[in-house]
Short mmCIF file of C-alpha atoms in Angstrom, two decimals:
data_model
loop_
_atom_site.label_atom_id
_atom_site.label_comp_id
_atom_site.label_asym_id
_atom_site.label_seq_id
_atom_site.Cartn_x
_atom_site.Cartn_y
_atom_site.Cartn_z
CA MET A 1 98.87 -10.27 41.74
CA ARG A 2 102.01 -10.13 40.74
CA LYS A 3 102.07 -7.43 38.78
CA LYS A 4 100.54 -4.78 41.49
CA ILE A 5 103.43 -6.49 43.69
CA LEU A 6 105.97 -5.26 41.25
CA PHE A 7 103.97 -2.51 41.13
CA GLY A 8 104.02 -1.51 45.08
CA PHE A 9 107.78 -2.34 44.81
CA TYR A 10 107.79 0.02 42.07
CA LEU A 11 106.43 2.53 43.87
CA PHE A 12 108.79 2.31 46.88
CA ILE A 13 111.72 2.43 45.00
CA ILE A 14 110.12 5.76 43.32
CA LEU A 15 109.72 7.93 46.54
CA LEU A 16 113.20 6.31 48.25
CA PHE A 17 114.47 8.13 45.64
CA SER A 18 112.24 11.44 45.47
CA SER A 19 113.33 11.38 49.45
CA PHE A 20 116.71 11.13 48.73
CA VAL A 21 116.12 14.27 46.51
CA HIS A 22 114.96 16.08 49.23
CA ALA A 23 116.78 14.88 51.31
CA ILE A 24 116.01 18.13 54.31
CA SER A 25 112.21 18.55 54.44
CA PHE A 26 112.40 22.49 56.14
CA PRO A 27 109.38 23.55 58.09
CA ASN A 28 106.70 26.13 56.96
CA LEU A 29 108.56 29.61 58.50
CA THR A 30 105.40 30.86 59.91
CA GLY A 31 106.34 33.81 61.95
CA GLN A 32 109.11 34.60 63.85
CA ILE A 33 108.26 31.60 66.45
CA VAL A 34 108.32 27.90 64.50
CA ASP A 35 107.28 25.25 66.84
CA ALA A 36 107.24 22.79 64.93
CA ALA A 37 108.66 20.29 67.92
CA GLY A 38 105.90 21.48 69.18
CA ILE A 39 107.64 21.60 72.98
CA LEU A 40 106.41 25.83 73.70
CA THR A 41 103.64 26.91 75.91
CA PRO A 42 101.73 29.47 74.46
CA GLN A 43 102.50 31.64 76.70
CA THR A 44 106.43 31.14 76.95
CA GLN A 45 105.73 31.97 73.22
CA GLU A 46 103.72 35.24 74.21
CA LYS A 47 106.17 36.34 75.72
CA ILE A 48 108.99 35.18 73.27
CA ARG A 49 107.43 37.27 70.56
CA THR A 50 106.71 40.33 73.01
CA VAL A 51 111.29 40.35 73.17
CA LEU A 52 111.54 39.26 69.27
CA ALA A 53 109.36 42.60 68.42
CA LEU A 54 112.42 44.12 68.92
CA SER A 55 114.32 42.52 66.50
CA ASP A 56 111.72 41.44 63.60
CA GLN A 57 114.96 39.41 62.33
CA THR A 58 115.75 37.21 64.50
CA VAL A 59 113.30 33.40 64.51
CA VAL A 60 112.99 30.92 67.25
CA VAL A 61 112.96 27.17 65.77
CA THR A 62 112.18 24.22 67.65
CA ILE A 63 112.68 20.92 64.78
CA PRO A 64 111.33 17.32 66.22
CA SER A 65 114.39 16.10 63.82
CA LEU A 66 117.62 17.08 62.42
CA GLU A 67 117.23 14.63 59.34
CA GLY A 68 120.24 12.37 60.03
CA LEU A 69 122.41 16.38 60.17
CA SER A 70 124.61 17.47 62.37
CA ILE A 71 122.93 21.08 63.74
CA GLU A 72 125.47 23.10 61.94
CA SER A 73 124.86 21.45 58.69
CA TYR A 74 120.81 21.57 59.47
CA GLY A 75 121.71 25.45 60.49
CA TYR A 76 122.92 27.67 58.30
CA GLN A 77 121.00 25.89 54.78
CA LEU A 78 117.87 25.85 57.06
CA GLY A 79 119.12 29.44 57.68
CA ARG A 80 119.15 30.82 53.48
CA TYR A 81 116.40 28.53 52.75
CA TRP A 82 114.06 30.35 54.76
CA GLY A 83 116.75 33.39 54.03
CA ILE A 84 115.76 34.89 56.93
CA GLY A 85 117.59 38.85 57.16
CA ASN A 86 117.82 41.62 54.79
CA LYS A 87 119.56 41.22 52.10
CA ASN A 88 122.40 43.38 51.99
CA LYS A 89 122.91 43.73 55.83
CA ASP A 90 122.39 39.31 55.85
CA ASP A 91 121.45 40.14 59.52
CA GLY A 92 119.80 37.01 60.13
CA VAL A 93 119.57 34.98 63.89
CA LEU A 94 118.07 31.68 64.76
CA LEU A 95 118.09 30.27 67.79
CA LEU A 96 117.45 26.60 66.66
CA VAL A 97 116.37 23.37 69.07
CA ALA A 98 116.43 20.51 68.59
CA PRO A 99 114.95 18.45 71.37
CA ASN A 100 115.05 15.19 70.57
CA GLU A 101 118.88 15.20 69.32
CA ARG A 102 120.17 16.95 72.74
CA SER A 103 121.48 19.74 70.40
CA VAL A 104 121.31 23.75 70.52
CA ARG A 105 122.77 25.97 67.92
CA ILE A 106 122.43 29.60 67.68
CA GLU A 107 122.90 30.61 63.79
CA VAL A 108 123.83 33.97 63.05
CA GLY A 109 123.46 35.41 59.31
CA TYR A 110 127.05 37.43 58.14
CA GLY A 111 126.01 40.79 59.09
CA LEU A 112 126.10 39.88 61.75
CA GLU A 113 129.23 37.34 62.75
CA GLU A 114 130.80 40.26 64.53
CA ILE A 115 128.26 41.85 66.79
CA LEU A 116 127.09 38.02 68.35
CA THR A 117 130.50 36.36 68.37
CA ASP A 118 130.94 32.67 67.91
CA SER A 119 131.88 33.26 71.00
CA ILE A 120 129.34 35.39 72.86
CA SER A 121 126.68 33.24 71.26
CA SER A 122 128.72 29.86 72.80
CA THR A 123 128.40 31.69 76.10
CA ILE A 124 124.43 32.49 75.87
CA ILE A 125 124.01 28.55 75.04
CA GLN A 126 126.51 27.89 77.92
CA THR A 127 125.51 29.59 80.72
CA LEU A 128 121.60 30.65 79.82
CA ILE A 129 120.07 27.88 78.04
CA ILE A 130 122.01 24.62 78.10
CA PRO A 131 122.00 24.65 82.50
CA GLU A 132 117.24 25.02 81.92
CA PHE A 133 117.48 22.45 79.94
CA LYS A 134 119.20 20.23 81.54
CA LYS A 135 116.89 20.69 84.67
CA GLY A 136 114.33 19.81 81.94
CA ASP A 137 112.47 22.91 81.38
CA MET A 138 112.40 24.02 77.68
CA ASN A 139 110.73 26.83 77.70
CA ALA A 140 113.02 28.69 80.34
CA GLY A 141 116.18 27.92 78.76
CA ILE A 142 114.62 29.56 75.07
CA LEU A 143 113.13 32.20 76.35
CA ASN A 144 116.43 33.07 78.35
CA GLY A 145 118.36 32.07 74.99
CA THR A 146 116.12 35.07 72.98
CA LYS A 147 116.21 36.60 74.90
CA GLY A 148 120.53 37.04 75.21
CA ILE A 149 120.45 37.06 72.16
CA VAL A 150 117.89 40.04 71.41
CA SER A 151 120.12 42.08 73.90
CA VAL A 152 123.40 40.95 72.49
CA LEU A 153 121.87 42.55 69.15
CA THR A 154 119.90 45.76 69.63
CA GLY A 155 122.94 47.00 72.04
CA LYS A 156 124.54 47.91 68.69
CA VAL A 157 121.77 47.50 65.61
CA VAL A 158 119.34 50.13 67.71
CA SER A 159 122.34 52.73 67.00
CA VAL A 160 122.77 51.22 62.98
CA GLU A 161 118.84 51.06 62.66
CA GLU A 162 118.77 55.32 63.65
CA LYS A 163 121.72 56.11 60.64
CA THR A 164 119.59 54.08 58.18
CA PRO A 165 115.79 54.76 58.82
CA VAL A 166 114.38 51.36 56.75
CA ILE A 167 111.94 53.63 54.38
CA SER A 168 109.31 51.86 52.61
CA GLY A 169 108.64 51.46 48.93
CA LYS A 170 106.06 53.62 48.48
CA SER A 171 107.81 56.35 50.69
CA MET A 172 111.09 55.62 48.26
CA ILE A 173 108.50 56.33 45.11
CA PHE A 174 107.99 59.87 46.72
CA ALA A 175 111.22 60.62 47.34
CA GLN A 176 112.38 59.89 43.55
CA MET A 177 109.89 61.72 42.60
CA GLU A 178 110.57 65.35 44.08
CA GLU A 179 113.40 64.63 42.83
CA THR A 180 112.11 65.18 39.04
CA THR A 181 109.12 67.16 39.97
CA HIS A 182 110.36 69.30 36.24
CA ASP A 183 109.70 66.20 34.47
CA GLU A 184 105.95 65.02 33.63
CA LEU A 185 106.26 62.11 32.05
CA LEU A 186 108.40 60.86 34.56
CA LEU A 187 106.41 61.45 37.58
CA ILE A 188 103.39 59.72 35.42
CA LEU A 189 105.82 57.03 34.99
CA TYR A 190 106.01 57.08 38.52
CA ILE A 191 102.66 57.03 40.03
CA THR A 192 102.09 54.93 36.51
CA ILE A 193 104.47 52.10 39.46
CA LEU A 194 103.02 53.60 41.83
CA VAL A 195 99.12 52.25 41.04
CA ILE A 196 100.19 49.29 39.56
CA ILE A 197 103.08 48.25 42.96
CA MET A 198 99.05 48.82 44.30
CA ILE A 199 96.67 47.16 42.77
CA TRP A 200 99.41 44.26 42.86
CA ALA A 201 99.50 44.95 46.92
CA SER A 202 96.02 45.20 47.85
CA ARG A 203 95.92 41.61 45.23
CA ARG A 204 98.13 39.87 47.63
CA TYR A 205 96.78 40.95 50.67
CA SER A 206 93.19 40.70 49.68
CA SER A 207 93.21 37.00 48.89
CA SER A 208 93.70 36.43 52.61
CA SER A 209 91.72 38.87 54.44
CA ASN A 210 88.89 39.50 52.14
CA ARG A 211 86.80 38.36 53.32
CA GLU A 212 87.09 38.20 56.71
CA GLN A 213 86.63 42.61 55.87
CA THR A 214 83.66 42.24 54.79
CA LYS A 215 82.49 40.82 57.59
CA GLU A 216 83.54 43.47 60.22
CA PHE A 217 80.87 45.66 58.92
CA ILE A 218 78.37 42.67 59.86
CA ASN A 219 79.69 41.57 63.16
CA PRO A 220 81.92 44.00 65.32
CA LYS A 221 83.36 40.12 67.23
CA ILE A 222 84.54 38.84 64.16
CA ALA A 223 86.58 42.58 63.65
CA LEU A 224 87.71 42.02 67.38
CA SER A 225 88.74 38.58 66.89
CA ARG A 226 90.22 39.09 63.32
CA LYS A 227 92.48 41.86 65.20
CA VAL A 228 93.24 39.47 67.92
CA SER A 229 94.26 36.94 65.82
CA HIS A 230 95.87 38.90 62.87
CA PHE A 231 98.08 40.47 66.14
CA LYS A 232 98.77 36.54 66.42
CA ARG A 233 98.82 35.60 62.64
CA GLU A 234 102.28 36.81 61.78
CA ASN A 235 101.90 35.50 57.95
CA HIS A 236 103.40 38.69 57.26
CA PHE A 237 106.51 37.05 58.93
CA ARG A 238 109.25 36.38 55.60
CA GLY A 239 112.91 36.41 55.23
CA ARG A 240 114.81 39.42 53.13
CA GLY A 241 117.34 36.59 51.45
CA GLY A 242 119.96 36.88 53.77
CA LYS A 243 122.33 35.02 53.76
CA PHE A 244 124.59 32.43 56.29
CA GLY A 245 128.05 31.37 56.23
CA GLY A 246 127.97 29.32 59.51
CA GLY A 247 128.92 31.49 62.32
CA GLY A 248 128.13 30.48 65.38
CA ALA A 249 128.16 28.26 68.15
CA SER A 250 125.69 24.82 68.99
CA GLY A 251 125.64 22.79 72.13
CA LYS A 252 124.33 19.78 73.66
CA TRP A 253 123.24 18.89 76.66
CA MET B 1 119.02 37.48 -8.09
CA ASN B 2 116.84 37.69 -6.52
CA LYS B 3 116.78 33.66 -4.28
CA ASN B 4 119.78 34.74 -3.86
CA ILE B 5 119.40 38.01 -1.71
CA LYS B 6 116.33 35.64 -0.04
CA LEU B 7 119.65 32.69 1.33
CA LEU B 8 121.86 35.98 1.77
CA MET B 9 119.01 37.09 4.83
CA THR B 10 119.07 33.36 5.89
CA LEU B 11 122.40 32.99 5.87
CA GLY B 12 122.76 36.63 7.88
CA VAL B 13 119.54 36.29 10.14
CA ILE B 14 121.37 32.74 11.52
CA VAL B 15 124.94 33.97 11.48
CA ILE B 16 123.85 36.85 13.91
CA CYS B 17 121.10 34.11 16.17
CA LEU B 18 124.24 31.63 16.08
CA PHE B 19 126.45 34.50 17.04
CA PHE B 20 123.79 36.04 20.31
CA TRP B 21 123.63 31.99 21.43
CA SER B 22 127.65 31.92 21.22
CA ILE B 23 127.37 35.36 23.77
CA SER B 24 124.60 34.32 26.47
CA ILE B 25 125.82 31.43 26.41
CA ILE B 26 130.13 32.45 27.17
CA ASN B 27 128.37 35.44 29.31
CA LYS B 28 126.67 32.49 31.76
CA GLY B 29 130.50 30.57 31.46
CA ILE B 30 131.92 34.05 32.86
CA ARG B 31 129.06 34.24 35.25
CA MET B 32 129.33 31.06 36.79
CA ASP B 33 133.16 31.47 37.44
CA GLU B 34 133.08 34.13 38.89
CA ASN B 35 130.93 32.38 41.52
CA VAL B 36 133.38 29.85 41.56
CA ASN B 37 136.05 32.95 42.20
CA ALA B 38 133.73 34.44 44.95
CA ALA B 39 133.37 30.93 46.56
CA TRP B 40 137.20 29.76 46.37
CA SER B 41 138.10 33.44 47.90
CA GLN B 42 135.75 33.14 51.30
CA VAL B 43 137.29 29.13 51.52
CA LEU B 44 140.69 31.33 51.54
CA ASN B 45 139.48 34.05 54.01
CA THR B 46 137.88 31.24 56.63
CA TYR B 47 141.21 29.09 56.21
CA GLN B 48 143.00 32.90 56.79
CA ARG B 49 139.91 33.42 59.98
CA ARG B 50 142.03 30.23 61.00
CA SER B 51 144.99 31.37 61.44
CA ASP B 52 145.07 33.99 62.56
CA LEU B 53 143.36 32.73 64.94
CA VAL B 54 146.25 30.13 66.06
CA PRO B 55 149.09 32.35 67.61
CA ASN B 56 146.69 33.26 70.61
CA LEU B 57 145.88 29.96 70.97
CA VAL B 58 148.95 28.35 71.16
CA ALA B 59 150.05 31.80 73.67
CA VAL B 60 146.53 30.59 76.17
CA VAL B 61 147.60 26.37 75.49
CA LYS B 62 151.80 27.04 76.82
CA GLY B 63 150.86 28.69 80.38
CA TYR B 64 148.57 25.78 81.36
CA ALA B 65 149.73 22.30 79.37
CA THR B 66 153.07 22.62 79.80
CA HIS B 67 154.38 18.76 79.61
CA GLU B 68 152.11 19.63 75.27
CA SER B 69 155.49 21.53 74.03
CA GLU B 70 155.32 18.92 71.10
CA THR B 71 152.06 19.20 69.92
CA LEU B 72 152.34 22.69 70.37
CA ASP B 73 155.75 22.88 68.15
CA ALA B 74 153.30 20.52 64.72
CA VAL B 75 150.59 23.02 65.47
CA ILE B 76 152.93 26.62 64.96
CA SER B 77 154.71 24.54 62.05
CA ALA B 78 151.19 23.65 60.19
CA ARG B 79 150.47 27.38 59.95
CA ALA B 80 153.81 27.91 58.77
CA ARG B 81 153.35 25.54 55.65
CA ALA B 82 150.12 26.61 55.19
CA THR B 83 150.65 30.56 54.98
CA GLN B 84 154.24 29.61 52.96
CA ILE B 85 152.00 28.24 50.08
CA THR B 86 150.74 30.79 47.73
CA ILE B 87 147.94 31.69 46.05
CA SER B 88 148.98 31.91 42.96
CA PRO B 89 145.53 32.88 40.43
CA ASP B 90 146.50 29.34 38.35
CA LEU B 91 145.20 27.50 41.95
CA LEU B 92 142.46 26.33 40.41
CA SER B 93 142.96 25.24 37.53
CA ASN B 94 146.76 23.21 38.83
CA PRO B 95 145.86 19.81 40.50
CA GLN B 96 149.19 19.37 42.23
CA ALA B 97 148.94 22.99 43.88
CA MET B 98 145.64 22.86 44.79
CA LYS B 99 147.10 19.20 46.56
CA ALA B 100 149.25 20.71 48.39
CA PHE B 101 146.76 23.36 49.33
CA ASN B 102 144.86 21.30 50.26
CA ASN B 103 147.30 18.81 52.79
CA ALA B 104 149.05 21.77 54.44
CA GLN B 105 145.31 23.33 55.74
CA ASN B 106 143.84 19.73 56.61
CA GLU B 107 147.49 19.60 58.22
CA LEU B 108 146.71 22.47 60.28
CA GLY B 109 143.30 21.65 61.08
CA ASN B 110 144.39 17.99 62.08
CA THR B 111 147.21 19.26 63.99
CA LEU B 112 144.51 22.35 65.77
CA SER B 113 142.21 18.75 66.87
CA ARG B 114 145.00 17.16 68.58
CA LEU B 115 145.48 20.21 70.56
CA ILE B 116 142.00 21.04 71.78
CA ALA B 117 142.00 17.09 72.48
CA VAL B 118 145.35 17.42 74.72
CA SER B 119 143.66 19.79 76.57
CA GLU B 120 141.05 18.40 77.49
CA ASN B 121 143.80 16.31 80.22
CA TYR B 122 143.92 20.58 82.02
CA PRO B 123 141.39 21.20 84.06
CA ASP B 124 142.62 24.56 84.20
CA LEU B 125 142.96 25.14 81.21
CA LYS B 126 139.50 24.76 80.20
CA ALA B 127 138.25 26.52 82.87
CA ASN B 128 140.34 30.18 81.68
CA GLU B 129 137.77 32.16 79.87
CA ASN B 130 140.25 33.05 76.65
CA PHE B 131 140.57 29.91 75.94
CA LEU B 132 136.53 28.85 76.09
CA SER B 133 136.36 32.15 74.33
CA LEU B 134 138.91 31.27 71.18
CA GLN B 135 138.10 27.21 71.37
CA SER B 136 134.10 28.31 70.33
CA GLN B 137 136.15 31.00 67.63
CA LEU B 138 137.88 27.90 66.31
CA GLU B 139 134.87 25.37 66.28
CA GLY B 140 132.51 28.59 64.73
CA THR B 141 136.10 28.95 62.34
CA GLU B 142 136.09 25.33 61.45
CA ASN B 143 132.32 24.98 60.56
CA ARG B 144 133.20 28.10 58.41
CA ILE B 145 135.55 25.97 56.46
CA ALA B 146 133.23 23.57 55.79
CA VAL B 147 130.73 25.64 54.69
CA ALA B 148 132.68 27.31 52.34
CA ARG B 149 134.80 24.71 50.62
CA LYS B 150 130.36 22.94 50.81
CA ASP B 151 129.43 26.24 48.34
CA PHE B 152 132.80 25.98 46.57
CA ILE B 153 132.36 22.58 46.08
CA GLU B 154 129.09 23.05 44.56
CA ALA B 155 129.86 26.42 42.49
CA VAL B 156 132.72 24.19 41.41
CA GLN B 157 130.40 21.22 39.90
CA GLU B 158 127.92 22.98 38.66
CA PHE B 159 130.97 25.34 36.67
CA ASN B 160 132.24 22.36 35.31
CA SER B 161 129.48 20.55 34.53
CA TYR B 162 127.91 23.24 32.25
CA PHE B 163 131.65 24.10 30.73
CA ARG B 164 131.18 19.50 29.79
CA ILE B 165 128.29 19.89 28.03
CA ILE B 166 128.31 19.22 24.28
CA PRO B 167 127.98 22.66 22.42
CA ASN B 168 129.22 24.41 25.23
CA ARG B 169 132.46 22.84 25.26
CA TRP B 170 132.74 24.19 22.15
CA ILE B 171 131.88 27.41 22.40
CA LEU B 172 133.53 28.05 25.48
CA LYS B 173 137.52 26.49 24.15
CA THR B 174 137.40 28.51 20.76
CA PHE B 175 136.57 31.54 22.27
CA SER B 176 136.99 32.07 26.24
CA ASP B 177 139.62 31.68 28.21
CA LEU B 178 137.45 30.01 31.04
CA SER B 179 138.76 26.54 31.73
CA TYR B 180 138.14 23.33 33.77
CA LYS B 181 138.31 23.93 37.52
CA GLU B 182 139.99 21.80 40.20
CA ASN B 183 137.16 20.81 42.75
CA PHE B 184 138.39 19.61 46.59
CA THR B 185 137.83 15.39 46.57
CA ILE B 186 134.91 13.81 48.92
CA THR B 187 137.28 12.35 50.98
CA GLU B 188 139.03 16.01 52.06
CA GLN B 189 135.75 16.89 52.88
CA ALA B 190 135.21 13.83 54.74
CA GLN B 191 138.07 14.00 56.91
CA GLN B 192 137.39 18.19 58.08
CA VAL B 193 133.81 18.52 59.01
CA PRO B 194 134.08 16.84 62.02
CA ILE B 195 136.74 18.59 64.52
CA VAL B 196 136.42 20.18 67.98
CA ASP B 197 133.26 18.83 69.54
CA PHE B 198 133.18 21.44 72.25
CA GLU B 199 131.47 18.60 74.34
CA LYS B 200 134.22 16.33 75.18
#
């Protein structure tokens, strides 16, 4: 009996310390909308999703708890943890809402600090988000804020994208191939790399969707539902190693 | 004869292994040292950013808060003192210089937060768009300073513990010019973080 109590006590101590080690438990990055606090209705999520389609490294997050941190401290660490934003552009943005702490923050990646400046972020929070939050309409506030952020970003980002079109991994290899057509050995090397990449990519995706694909041939209903869920699922969304340095603004209501 | 050659070869192999092992330790130390330097320049950048904000902020506040010349003067002189400190390359391994630098920057931070606190008494100032923009910029900059300082503290901790661990210490002290680095202390960090509160 006594041993059991002691054992329980040790277990408690160990759990306590392990919870200190992993001080912050961040939610999983399930898509461009992470509603961990569960305050967004499906309709709002759908609207936000269409807005976010214009800005692929902007993420809307609601969290149930800041775990005792300030929202400023939580925000940049979450951004770094997820790696929102492209690696060398650092163009990630988080709209972070902590309803229980009544705090909201726009966390801006290094690369966008000149576009989505602190004062613009602050204006978005004070004029678009907080008035709705004060009325108690979280959904409208978050939607408004997202629209504000994306319209500021797309005003400039669109032209930036025209200058440097995104080259996918495959086409980059083809481009390199064209440069070195004379060298047959290199060509063979590139084809080998391409094949390896294709095998790797097919393995990565087949593990999740292979079964469903085979069912498609049998049941068209499943195929349709799969397409819909594929559209909704956003499982492919990932951070791309963007960096954060504390830029942005926050507010309370 | 044959035995001697074998012995020599084993010794040679051991020496070569030791050589490459030391090189890898030194190279890792150099990379960490560069990390510290990068984190430090980020700290300096953010302080510079705050320093650049001060003239505009002072100009705006001056227009409205006419009775606060004392607070304004304190900010201006604190900024002057902070910018006067020349940042020599050996600052990171010089405790006194580091302390002076920190004190000057903390002083500027404190006077600025006092200025923001005082400006709460002037409704016209608080409604001024310029002021609101500067206030949010200052708030963002203070946050960047906190982040940059935290990153710096972590980089230095990583470097210092790598530097002090036993085989590394002998190798790094004899074969490299790397040295133990000064870090920000926790109390300074704690003082630094909550400076401007938008809501108050």
